[in-house]
CSV table of C-alpha atoms in Angstrom, one decimal:
chain,number,residue,atom,x,y,z
A,6,MET,CA,-13.8,-29.8,29.5
A,7,ALA,CA,-14.4,-26.1,29.2
A,8,ILE,CA,-11.4,-25.1,31.3
A,9,GLY,CA,-9.5,-26.7,28.5
A,10,TRP,CA,-11.3,-24.9,25.7
A,11,ALA,CA,-10.9,-21.6,27.8
A,12,MET,CA,-7.3,-22.2,28.1
A,13,ALA,CA,-6.9,-22.7,24.2
A,14,MET,CA,-8.6,-19.4,23.5
A,15,LEU,CA,-6.3,-17.7,26.3
A,16,ALA,CA,-3.3,-19.2,24.4
A,17,ALA,CA,-4.5,-18.5,21.2
A,18,ALA,CA,-5.3,-14.5,22.1
A,19,THR,CA,-1.7,-14.0,23.6
A,20,PRO,CA,0.7,-12.7,21.0
A,21,ALA,CA,3.5,-14.3,20.9
A,22,PRO,CA,6.9,-12.4,21.4
A,23,PRO,CA,8.4,-11.3,18.4
A,24,SER,CA,11.1,-13.6,16.9
A,25,PRO,CA,14.9,-12.2,16.5
A,26,ASP,CA,14.3,-11.2,13.1
A,27,ALA,CA,11.0,-9.4,14.1
A,28,ALA,CA,12.9,-7.6,16.7
A,29,ALA,CA,15.8,-6.7,14.6
A,30,ILE,CA,13.6,-5.4,12.1
A,31,GLU,CA,11.8,-3.1,14.7
A,32,ARG,CA,15.3,-1.8,15.7
A,33,LEU,CA,16.7,-1.0,12.5
A,34,VAL,CA,13.2,1.0,11.8
A,35,GLU,CA,14.1,2.7,15.1
A,36,ARG,CA,17.1,3.7,14.2
A,37,PHE,CA,16.0,5.2,10.7
A,38,ASN,CA,13.7,7.3,12.2
A,39,THR,CA,15.4,8.6,15.2
A,40,ALA,CA,18.4,9.2,12.3
A,41,ARG,CA,16.1,11.3,10.2
A,42,THR,CA,15.0,12.8,13.5
A,43,ASP,CA,18.3,13.7,14.4
A,44,PHE,CA,19.5,14.8,10.9
A,45,ASP,CA,22.1,12.4,11.4
A,46,ALA,CA,23.3,11.2,8.1
A,47,ALA,CA,26.1,8.4,9.0
A,48,ALA,CA,23.5,6.6,10.8
A,49,LEU,CA,20.7,7.2,8.5
A,50,ALA,CA,23.0,5.8,5.6
A,51,ASP,CA,23.8,2.8,8.1
A,52,THR,CA,20.4,1.5,7.6
A,53,LEU,CA,19.9,1.9,4.3
A,54,ALA,CA,20.9,-0.8,1.7
A,55,PRO,CA,22.8,0.5,-1.6
A,56,GLU,CA,19.1,-0.2,-3.6
A,57,TYR,CA,16.8,1.9,-1.2
A,58,GLN,CA,14.0,3.5,-2.8
A,59,GLU,CA,11.5,5.7,-0.9
A,60,ILE,CA,7.7,6.5,-1.9
A,61,SER,CA,6.8,9.7,-0.5
A,62,PRO,CA,3.6,11.1,0.7
A,63,VAL,CA,3.3,13.0,-2.9
A,64,GLY,CA,4.1,10.0,-4.4
A,65,ASP,CA,7.7,11.1,-5.6
A,66,VAL,CA,10.3,8.2,-5.9
A,67,ASP,CA,13.6,9.0,-4.2
A,68,ASP,CA,16.6,7.0,-4.4
A,69,ARG,CA,19.1,6.6,-1.3
A,70,ALA,CA,21.6,9.4,-2.4
A,71,LYS,CA,18.3,11.9,-2.8
A,72,VAL,CA,17.1,10.6,0.6
A,73,LEU,CA,20.5,11.1,2.3
A,74,GLY,CA,20.9,14.4,1.0
A,75,PHE,CA,17.4,15.6,2.6
A,76,TYR,CA,19.3,14.8,5.9
A,77,ARG,CA,22.5,17.0,5.7
A,78,PRO,CA,23.3,18.2,9.2
A,79,GLU,CA,23.9,21.8,8.1
A,80,ASP,CA,20.2,21.6,6.9
A,81,ARG,CA,18.9,20.5,10.5
A,82,ARG,CA,15.6,21.9,11.6
A,83,PRO,CA,13.4,21.1,14.7
A,84,ALA,CA,10.6,18.5,14.0
A,85,PRO,CA,7.5,18.1,15.8
A,86,PRO,CA,7.6,14.7,17.6
A,87,MET,CA,6.4,11.8,15.8
A,88,GLN,CA,4.6,8.5,17.6
A,89,GLY,CA,4.5,5.1,16.2
A,90,SER,CA,1.7,2.8,16.8
A,91,GLU,CA,-0.3,-0.3,14.9
A,92,ARG,CA,3.0,-2.0,14.1
A,93,GLN,CA,2.8,-5.3,12.1
A,94,ILE,CA,6.3,-7.2,11.1
A,95,VAL,CA,6.0,-10.2,8.9
A,96,VAL,CA,9.7,-11.9,8.4
A,97,ARG,CA,9.8,-14.8,5.3
A,98,GLY,CA,13.2,-15.8,4.8
A,99,ALA,CA,15.6,-12.7,4.3
A,100,THR,CA,12.8,-10.4,3.5
A,101,GLY,CA,11.0,-8.7,6.2
A,102,ILE,CA,8.1,-5.7,5.9
A,103,GLU,CA,6.9,-3.5,8.9
A,104,THR,CA,4.1,-1.6,8.6
A,105,GLU,CA,3.0,1.4,11.0
A,106,ARG,CA,1.0,4.2,11.6
A,107,ARG,CA,3.2,7.4,12.4
A,108,THR,CA,1.3,10.2,14.1
A,109,ILE,CA,2.9,13.9,14.3
A,110,THR,CA,1.5,16.6,16.6
A,111,MET,CA,2.4,20.3,15.1
A,112,THR,CA,1.8,23.8,16.4
A,113,ARG,CA,0.2,26.3,14.3
A,114,PRO,CA,1.5,29.7,14.2
A,115,ASP,CA,-2.0,30.8,16.4
A,116,GLY,CA,-0.9,28.6,19.4
A,117,THR,CA,-3.9,26.0,18.1
A,118,THR,CA,-2.3,21.9,17.5
A,119,VAL,CA,-2.9,19.6,14.3
A,120,THR,CA,-2.4,16.3,14.2
A,121,ARG,CA,-1.8,14.1,11.2
A,122,SER,CA,-1.0,10.4,10.4
A,123,ILE,CA,0.4,8.4,7.8
A,124,ARG,CA,0.9,4.9,7.3
A,125,VAL,CA,4.2,3.5,6.5
A,126,ARG,CA,5.5,0.5,4.8
A,127,TYR,CA,9.1,-0.2,5.3
A,128,VAL,CA,10.9,-3.5,3.2
A,129,ALA,CA,14.1,-4.9,4.7
A,130,MET,CA,16.5,-7.4,3.7
A,131,ARG,CA,18.6,-9.6,5.9
A,132,ALA,CA,22.3,-8.5,4.3
A,133,PRO,CA,25.6,-9.7,5.4
A,134,ASN,CA,26.2,-7.1,8.4
A,135,GLY,CA,22.5,-7.2,9.4
A,136,TRP,CA,19.1,-6.0,8.4
A,137,LYS,CA,19.1,-3.2,5.9
A,138,LEU,CA,16.0,-1.2,4.3
A,139,VAL,CA,15.5,-1.4,0.8
A,140,SER,CA,12.0,0.4,0.6
A,141,ALA,CA,9.8,2.8,2.4
A,142,GLN,CA,6.5,4.5,1.5
A,143,TYR,CA,4.6,6.9,2.8
A,144,THR,CA,1.0,6.8,2.4
A,145,PRO,CA,-1.0,9.9,4.4
A,146,ILE,CA,-4.7,8.6,6.1
A,147,PRO,CA,-7.0,11.4,5.9
A,148,PRO,CA,-8.2,13.1,8.7
A,149,ALA,CA,-11.3,12.0,10.7
A,150,LYS,CA,-14.4,13.9,9.2
């Protein structure tokens, strides 16, 4: 009896592999973030739905055209690496939501570094040609005191 209970608890604690839709949304978000880092406007445009809206860390609401305008190749500047963690994906029908923590480490002019994190929520919709992002919201996480 105890072995059966222990096996059931182990099975419940083992995360299930992501569904095909969750995996597709994860790849979409990775393509989106890579396109932003690389200032690849064409790849970025391919990830965004026509009605895309983004809420910036300061609360600005930017439509698709404005977001694409931020990433023109001629405006590219070096960006510090950003790491993703704490990813959660929920899929309900033709809608998917991915929430994750994005952490960036920046080097100050004096050579010291500072690390900051932001929580991002991406909303994706299934389109005829695959998943597309319809929204992203960036919420700063206050530094630990």
